[in-house]
Amino acid sequence: MTQCGDVVTSEPVAGAGRWHLRGVRPFGADPVDVVLDGGMIVEVGPGLSPAGANILDADGLLALPGLVDLHTHLREPGREDAETVASGTRAAALGGFTTVFAMANTEPVADTAGVVEQVWRLGRDAGHCDVRPVGAVTEGLRGVRLAELGAMASSAAGVRMFSDDGHCVSDAVLMRRALEYVKAFDGVIAQHAQEPRLTEDAQMNEGAVSARLGLSGWPAAAEEAIIARDALLAGHVGSRLHVCHVSTAGSVEILRWAKSKGWRVTAEVTPHHLLLTDDLVTSFDPVFKVNPPLRTATDVEALRAGLADGTIDCIATDHAPHAPQDKETEWAAARPGMVGLETALSIAILAMVETGLLDWAGLADRMAIAPGRIGGLPDASPDGTRALSAGAVANLVLVDPAARWTVDPGALASRSRNTPYAGRNLPGRVQATFLRGRPTVLDGKIV
Amino acid sequence: MRHLLSTEDLTRDDALRVLDTAEYMATVADRSVKKLPTLRGRTVVNLFFEDSTRTRTSFEVAAKRLSADVINFSARGSSVSKGESLKDTAQTLEAMGADAVVCRHPASGAPYRLARWVRGSVLNAGDGTHEHPTQALLDAFTIRRRLGRLEGLSVTIVGDLLHSRVARSNMWLLSTLGARVTLVAPPTLVPVGVEQWPAEVSYDLDAVLPKSDVVMMLRVQRERMTAAFFPTEREYTRRYGLDADRLAAMPPSALVMHPGPMVRGMEIASDVADSTRSTVVEQVANGVSVRMAVLYLLLGGTREVT
């Protein structure tokens, strides 16, 4: 069986060249020089002078490990009008990502070795960042029969994460079997926690705003009930559960409890759930329609606290591009989802760093190290100690934390424009991204 | 006012201006020639994505009495049923030069989207389970005509609060105009979050009736029963229906209102619906006056009609 480690490290490093990054601040620490060669970080220290290297004068730019997104919708195959692997990974590189996990709800669904290999190859050919396909848990995302999880794990794509994202694996027995089955290849089931009967035709968070707007409600309990059930199942069978896009204060409490039991449960939160609230729906503008829905300020506060204390392990974008005809409609007809790859780091800085909840090392953990570990990336060390040090793979991002920029939907690299941040002035700009020693972004532009 | 999208956003002054203007419009209905030249040369489009003969006809009569040209654009049999989007429909109406679009839509908020895509005025004629502002205005107009005031009155709204745009619009408007609103429904038909509304909530109709100056009954759709909101029709009627005994428990001057269409025998008994205390037919007549007032104020500007 092909190990996922073989997959990534066998990638070509041609053109990586030798780079001398002068005066970068790893995790915000004092400036040092970093030398990249042959796809690896070969030297880190003050005042280096490597021979024959391309010089990048970083002049105090922040250096973080290349960001890892466990939750991206690249839409290819099937909805290339909304996004392609190439356009989505360009957006990812510009956002500072070196790996994205591509969700399985494509057309056809990524529920066979053939489809996951196709997506993986498209990512490799585009070359902007690594694409790790997520396999569907059930055939066609229908929630009835398990897909061939083992075949996807053994494929060239080396799938380790499985999800029916967009749909909940609501059948408790099927969920239990999936959790058990993937133990054979150290897989993880990423659950979209949404009790389907409680959320039929649900349009927004159920609460004061939905009552006013007459939009049918998506109760927090519909997420929390599934998380509690799945945590119990994961604990019972000793399997790995990952909870997608946690959105409520109650979910954070349940996760805290599950972790206190020592169960192997991890969780992600999206940038938008760390910042936006359901009162934005008052405009009826479907750019704010997303699943799970935007919640209340109390939830936002609990999510931030949960991410800060590690109850929630990481940030994942749930980048969900949609064509204009799927968003420029009445609220109920619009598809849920927001693009997020190019704004994720800025929103995280705004919600977590500027508020003092995380320092740069903490942010790096939540956006690079922890997601790499959960996704089973071969370069991930359990505690992140290898990151940004000699001997580590040269996946890194240089950020100007003082720079501010205004979001212009038309200027995004994503093929879709459905950002909820249009016109917002945000902190933090990605200046350069290196994928195995090769720049994918320089001066804030795709190389 | 450029659009009329909700009563939640309607100021007290604007609401009173509509009611006062409607008083004048009502005098037109008593003339032998029921027509004013005010909106001559203006185009009003009735854009109805849901069947509603009553509301559409009311708007049509109102616009015609103001001499506007009226175009009825119904979703059925049009390009809309062939998959044309709301935005494309809006652009079509825009190209035809609609001065006002009266929109009825099954999706909450649809008129808000429309208002961003057309230059003319948008009148919400009922959007999903959100609002139905002209219904609330005509109800307030009816109460004021019958009882002489709104300030300080106790108004009880009974029925499917969760799914009712009429309940929402009335609750906001009546509270803006100084009435005390009590909402009565089985707990399953009360929205989560209702505690932030400017209204009392009760599950006990009999406790509320003796203190009510106005009781407004809402239609309860039979399909709610199959979705387990209540056990049986009979039980709903027993607990929340307005029959002669309950009518007798109300103060002698108290009104019975219903926005129609009624489900006789379900939420309202036939003899109650037809009693002299019922304003059901008046509400229909007043609907035309109020819609004339709204069209006039949106399209004719702020100059006095009289």
PDB file of C-alpha atoms in Angstrom, chain B residues 36-191:
ATOM      1  CA  LEU B  36     -58.435  59.868  -9.094  1.00  0.00           C
ATOM      2  CA  PRO B  37     -56.035  61.042 -11.812  1.00  0.00           C
ATOM      3  CA  THR B  38     -53.045  61.007  -9.445  1.00  0.00           C
ATOM      4  CA  LEU B  39     -50.963  58.208 -10.974  1.00  0.00           C
ATOM      5  CA  ARG B  40     -51.888  58.697 -14.623  1.00  0.00           C
ATOM      6  CA  GLY B  41     -49.033  57.535 -16.841  1.00  0.00           C
ATOM      7  CA  ARG B  42     -47.376  55.537 -14.064  1.00  0.00           C
ATOM      8  CA  THR B  43     -46.967  51.778 -14.323  1.00  0.00           C
ATOM      9  CA  VAL B  44     -47.608  49.404 -11.450  1.00  0.00           C
ATOM     10  CA  VAL B  45     -46.597  45.770 -11.892  1.00  0.00           C
ATOM     11  CA  ASN B  46     -48.236  43.072  -9.817  1.00  0.00           C
ATOM     12  CA  LEU B  47     -45.516  40.427  -9.573  1.00  0.00           C
ATOM     13  CA  PHE B  48     -47.066  37.405  -7.907  1.00  0.00           C
ATOM     14  CA  PHE B  49     -45.035  34.246  -7.390  1.00  0.00           C
ATOM     15  CA  GLU B  50     -47.803  32.796  -5.225  1.00  0.00           C
ATOM     16  CA  ASP B  51     -51.471  32.545  -6.010  1.00  0.00           C
ATOM     17  CA  SER B  52     -53.382  35.198  -4.149  1.00  0.00           C
ATOM     18  CA  THR B  53     -56.416  36.416  -6.002  1.00  0.00           C
ATOM     19  CA  ARG B  54     -57.554  38.535  -3.056  1.00  0.00           C
ATOM     20  CA  THR B  55     -54.385  40.515  -2.520  1.00  0.00           C
ATOM     21  CA  ARG B  56     -53.589  40.850  -6.203  1.00  0.00           C
ATOM     22  CA  THR B  57     -57.085  42.073  -7.008  1.00  0.00           C
ATOM     23  CA  SER B  58     -56.985  44.526  -4.116  1.00  0.00           C
ATOM     24  CA  PHE B  59     -53.731  46.048  -5.380  1.00  0.00           C
ATOM     25  CA  GLU B  60     -55.078  46.085  -8.925  1.00  0.00           C
ATOM     26  CA  VAL B  61     -58.232  47.951  -7.919  1.00  0.00           C
ATOM     27  CA  ALA B  62     -56.188  50.359  -5.808  1.00  0.00           C
ATOM     28  CA  ALA B  63     -53.787  51.175  -8.649  1.00  0.00           C
ATOM     29  CA  LYS B  64     -56.592  51.563 -11.165  1.00  0.00           C
ATOM     30  CA  ARG B  65     -58.514  53.925  -8.914  1.00  0.00           C
ATOM     31  CA  LEU B  66     -55.409  56.091  -8.972  1.00  0.00           C
ATOM     32  CA  SER B  67     -55.368  55.874 -12.811  1.00  0.00           C
ATOM     33  CA  ALA B  68     -52.106  53.914 -12.989  1.00  0.00           C
ATOM     34  CA  ASP B  69     -51.487  51.374 -15.724  1.00  0.00           C
ATOM     35  CA  VAL B  70     -51.483  47.928 -14.137  1.00  0.00           C
ATOM     36  CA  ILE B  71     -49.654  44.899 -15.437  1.00  0.00           C
ATOM     37  CA  ASN B  72     -50.270  41.537 -13.839  1.00  0.00           C
ATOM     38  CA  PHE B  73     -47.194  39.366 -14.027  1.00  0.00           C
ATOM     39  CA  SER B  74     -47.913  36.039 -12.446  1.00  0.00           C
ATOM     40  CA  ALA B  75     -45.313  33.346 -12.038  1.00  0.00           C
ATOM     41  CA  ARG B  76     -47.459  30.645 -13.518  1.00  0.00           C
ATOM     42  CA  GLY B  77     -47.320  30.430 -17.300  1.00  0.00           C
ATOM     43  CA  SER B  78     -44.518  32.984 -17.505  1.00  0.00           C
ATOM     44  CA  SER B  79     -40.791  32.677 -18.052  1.00  0.00           C
ATOM     45  CA  VAL B  80     -40.474  32.379 -14.284  1.00  0.00           C
ATOM     46  CA  SER B  81     -41.864  28.878 -14.373  1.00  0.00           C
ATOM     47  CA  LYS B  82     -39.249  28.079 -17.019  1.00  0.00           C
ATOM     48  CA  GLY B  83     -36.500  28.749 -14.489  1.00  0.00           C
ATOM     49  CA  GLU B  84     -35.913  32.471 -14.983  1.00  0.00           C
ATOM     50  CA  SER B  85     -34.357  33.903 -11.874  1.00  0.00           C
ATOM     51  CA  LEU B  86     -35.841  36.633  -9.726  1.00  0.00           C
ATOM     52  CA  LYS B  87     -32.975  38.859 -10.811  1.00  0.00           C
ATOM     53  CA  ASP B  88     -33.695  38.369 -14.516  1.00  0.00           C
ATOM     54  CA  THR B  89     -37.372  39.034 -13.880  1.00  0.00           C
ATOM     55  CA  ALA B  90     -36.415  42.216 -12.051  1.00  0.00           C
ATOM     56  CA  GLN B  91     -34.274  43.358 -14.959  1.00  0.00           C
ATOM     57  CA  THR B  92     -37.123  42.661 -17.370  1.00  0.00           C
ATOM     58  CA  LEU B  93     -39.520  44.760 -15.312  1.00  0.00           C
ATOM     59  CA  GLU B  94     -36.875  47.453 -15.039  1.00  0.00           C
ATOM     60  CA  ALA B  95     -36.497  47.523 -18.824  1.00  0.00           C
ATOM     61  CA  MET B  96     -40.264  47.887 -19.180  1.00  0.00           C
ATOM     62  CA  GLY B  97     -40.165  50.940 -16.945  1.00  0.00           C
ATOM     63  CA  ALA B  98     -42.133  49.778 -13.923  1.00  0.00           C
ATOM     64  CA  ASP B  99     -42.622  52.619 -11.448  1.00  0.00           C
ATOM     65  CA  ALA B 100     -43.733  50.263  -8.715  1.00  0.00           C
ATOM     66  CA  VAL B 101     -43.519  46.521  -8.286  1.00  0.00           C
ATOM     67  CA  VAL B 102     -45.979  44.833  -5.957  1.00  0.00           C
ATOM     68  CA  CYS B 103     -44.328  41.561  -5.024  1.00  0.00           C
ATOM     69  CA  ARG B 104     -45.777  38.444  -3.461  1.00  0.00           C
ATOM     70  CA  HIS B 105     -43.198  35.669  -3.043  1.00  0.00           C
ATOM     71  CA  PRO B 106     -42.983  32.381  -1.130  1.00  0.00           C
ATOM     72  CA  ALA B 107     -39.427  33.186   0.031  1.00  0.00           C
ATOM     73  CA  SER B 108     -38.919  35.448   3.040  1.00  0.00           C
ATOM     74  CA  GLY B 109     -36.913  38.500   2.021  1.00  0.00           C
ATOM     75  CA  ALA B 110     -37.469  38.225  -1.755  1.00  0.00           C
ATOM     76  CA  PRO B 111     -38.751  41.846  -1.997  1.00  0.00           C
ATOM     77  CA  TYR B 112     -35.546  43.017  -0.291  1.00  0.00           C
ATOM     78  CA  ARG B 113     -33.530  41.459  -3.096  1.00  0.00           C
ATOM     79  CA  LEU B 114     -35.881  42.915  -5.699  1.00  0.00           C
ATOM     80  CA  ALA B 115     -35.466  46.390  -4.190  1.00  0.00           C
ATOM     81  CA  ARG B 116     -31.743  46.199  -4.951  1.00  0.00           C
ATOM     82  CA  TRP B 117     -32.308  45.281  -8.571  1.00  0.00           C
ATOM     83  CA  VAL B 118     -35.019  47.755  -9.662  1.00  0.00           C
ATOM     84  CA  ARG B 119     -35.131  51.534  -9.617  1.00  0.00           C
ATOM     85  CA  GLY B 120     -38.858  51.718  -8.932  1.00  0.00           C
ATOM     86  CA  SER B 121     -40.601  51.293  -5.612  1.00  0.00           C
ATOM     87  CA  VAL B 122     -41.109  47.815  -4.230  1.00  0.00           C
ATOM     88  CA  LEU B 123     -44.199  46.959  -2.197  1.00  0.00           C
ATOM     89  CA  ASN B 124     -44.058  43.782  -0.228  1.00  0.00           C
ATOM     90  CA  ALA B 125     -47.390  42.022  -0.721  1.00  0.00           C
ATOM     91  CA  GLY B 126     -46.345  39.111   1.466  1.00  0.00           C
ATOM     92  CA  ASP B 127     -42.944  37.392   1.566  1.00  0.00           C
ATOM     93  CA  GLY B 128     -42.785  33.848   2.828  1.00  0.00           C
ATOM     94  CA  THR B 129     -43.272  33.767   6.572  1.00  0.00           C
ATOM     95  CA  HIS B 130     -41.736  37.206   7.064  1.00  0.00           C
ATOM     96  CA  GLU B 131     -44.080  40.177   6.591  1.00  0.00           C
ATOM     97  CA  HIS B 132     -47.237  41.387   4.909  1.00  0.00           C
ATOM     98  CA  PRO B 133     -47.162  45.098   5.675  1.00  0.00           C
ATOM     99  CA  THR B 134     -50.259  46.267   3.780  1.00  0.00           C
ATOM    100  CA  GLN B 135     -52.344  43.652   5.608  1.00  0.00           C
ATOM    101  CA  ALA B 136     -51.185  45.083   8.927  1.00  0.00           C
ATOM    102  CA  LEU B 137     -51.850  48.632   7.773  1.00  0.00           C
ATOM    103  CA  LEU B 138     -55.376  47.751   6.681  1.00  0.00           C
ATOM    104  CA  ASP B 139     -55.974  45.947   9.973  1.00  0.00           C
ATOM    105  CA  ALA B 140     -54.784  48.980  11.944  1.00  0.00           C
ATOM    106  CA  PHE B 141     -56.955  51.197   9.742  1.00  0.00           C
ATOM    107  CA  THR B 142     -59.963  48.970  10.410  1.00  0.00           C
ATOM    108  CA  ILE B 143     -59.400  49.014  14.174  1.00  0.00           C
ATOM    109  CA  ARG B 144     -58.964  52.785  14.221  1.00  0.00           C
ATOM    110  CA  ARG B 145     -62.150  53.312  12.226  1.00  0.00           C
ATOM    111  CA  ARG B 146     -64.190  51.007  14.455  1.00  0.00           C
ATOM    112  CA  LEU B 147     -62.776  51.877  17.869  1.00  0.00           C
ATOM    113  CA  GLY B 148     -61.512  55.391  17.195  1.00  0.00           C
ATOM    114  CA  ARG B 149     -57.932  54.818  18.334  1.00  0.00           C
ATOM    115  CA  LEU B 150     -55.048  52.343  18.538  1.00  0.00           C
ATOM    116  CA  GLU B 151     -53.096  53.780  21.448  1.00  0.00           C
ATOM    117  CA  GLY B 152     -53.662  51.759  24.600  1.00  0.00           C
ATOM    118  CA  LEU B 153     -55.819  49.047  23.020  1.00  0.00           C
ATOM    119  CA  SER B 154     -55.214  45.393  23.845  1.00  0.00           C
ATOM    120  CA  VAL B 155     -54.906  43.357  20.667  1.00  0.00           C
ATOM    121  CA  THR B 156     -54.683  39.572  20.787  1.00  0.00           C
ATOM    122  CA  ILE B 157     -53.339  37.658  17.809  1.00  0.00           C
ATOM    123  CA  VAL B 158     -54.197  33.950  17.794  1.00  0.00           C
ATOM    124  CA  GLY B 159     -52.859  31.191  15.607  1.00  0.00           C
ATOM    125  CA  ASP B 160     -49.809  29.997  13.692  1.00  0.00           C
ATOM    126  CA  LEU B 161     -47.348  32.670  14.809  1.00  0.00           C
ATOM    127  CA  LEU B 162     -44.373  30.652  13.587  1.00  0.00           C
ATOM    128  CA  HIS B 163     -45.426  30.717   9.947  1.00  0.00           C
ATOM    129  CA  SER B 164     -47.538  33.883   9.833  1.00  0.00           C
ATOM    130  CA  ARG B 165     -46.352  36.991   8.018  1.00  0.00           C
ATOM    131  CA  VAL B 166     -49.599  38.677   9.041  1.00  0.00           C
ATOM    132  CA  ALA B 167     -48.827  38.115  12.722  1.00  0.00           C
ATOM    133  CA  ARG B 168     -45.322  39.563  12.378  1.00  0.00           C
ATOM    134  CA  SER B 169     -46.437  42.662  10.497  1.00  0.00           C
ATOM    135  CA  ASN B 170     -49.329  43.317  12.853  1.00  0.00           C
ATOM    136  CA  MET B 171     -47.225  42.791  15.953  1.00  0.00           C
ATOM    137  CA  TRP B 172     -44.647  45.384  14.853  1.00  0.00           C
ATOM    138  CA  LEU B 173     -47.107  47.928  13.523  1.00  0.00           C
ATOM    139  CA  LEU B 174     -49.569  47.765  16.404  1.00  0.00           C
ATOM    140  CA  SER B 175     -46.813  48.058  18.935  1.00  0.00           C
ATOM    141  CA  THR B 176     -45.342  51.042  17.047  1.00  0.00           C
ATOM    142  CA  LEU B 177     -48.790  52.645  17.158  1.00  0.00           C
ATOM    143  CA  GLY B 178     -49.128  52.166  20.908  1.00  0.00           C
ATOM    144  CA  ALA B 179     -51.317  49.068  21.213  1.00  0.00           C
ATOM    145  CA  ARG B 180     -50.511  46.252  23.653  1.00  0.00           C
ATOM    146  CA  VAL B 181     -50.116  43.037  21.697  1.00  0.00           C
ATOM    147  CA  THR B 182     -50.655  39.558  23.113  1.00  0.00           C
ATOM    148  CA  LEU B 183     -49.795  36.517  21.012  1.00  0.00           C
ATOM    149  CA  VAL B 184     -51.630  33.260  21.635  1.00  0.00           C
ATOM    150  CA  ALA B 185     -50.706  29.909  20.109  1.00  0.00           C
ATOM    151  CA  PRO B 186     -49.779  26.380  21.026  1.00  0.00           C
ATOM    152  CA  PRO B 187     -46.072  26.465  22.028  1.00  0.00           C
ATOM    153  CA  THR B 188     -45.121  24.527  18.891  1.00  0.00           C
ATOM    154  CA  LEU B 189     -46.336  27.419  16.729  1.00  0.00           C
ATOM    155  CA  VAL B 190     -44.458  30.124  18.654  1.00  0.00           C
ATOM    156  CA  PRO B 191     -41.024  30.891  17.187  1.00  0.00           C
TER     157      PRO B 191
END
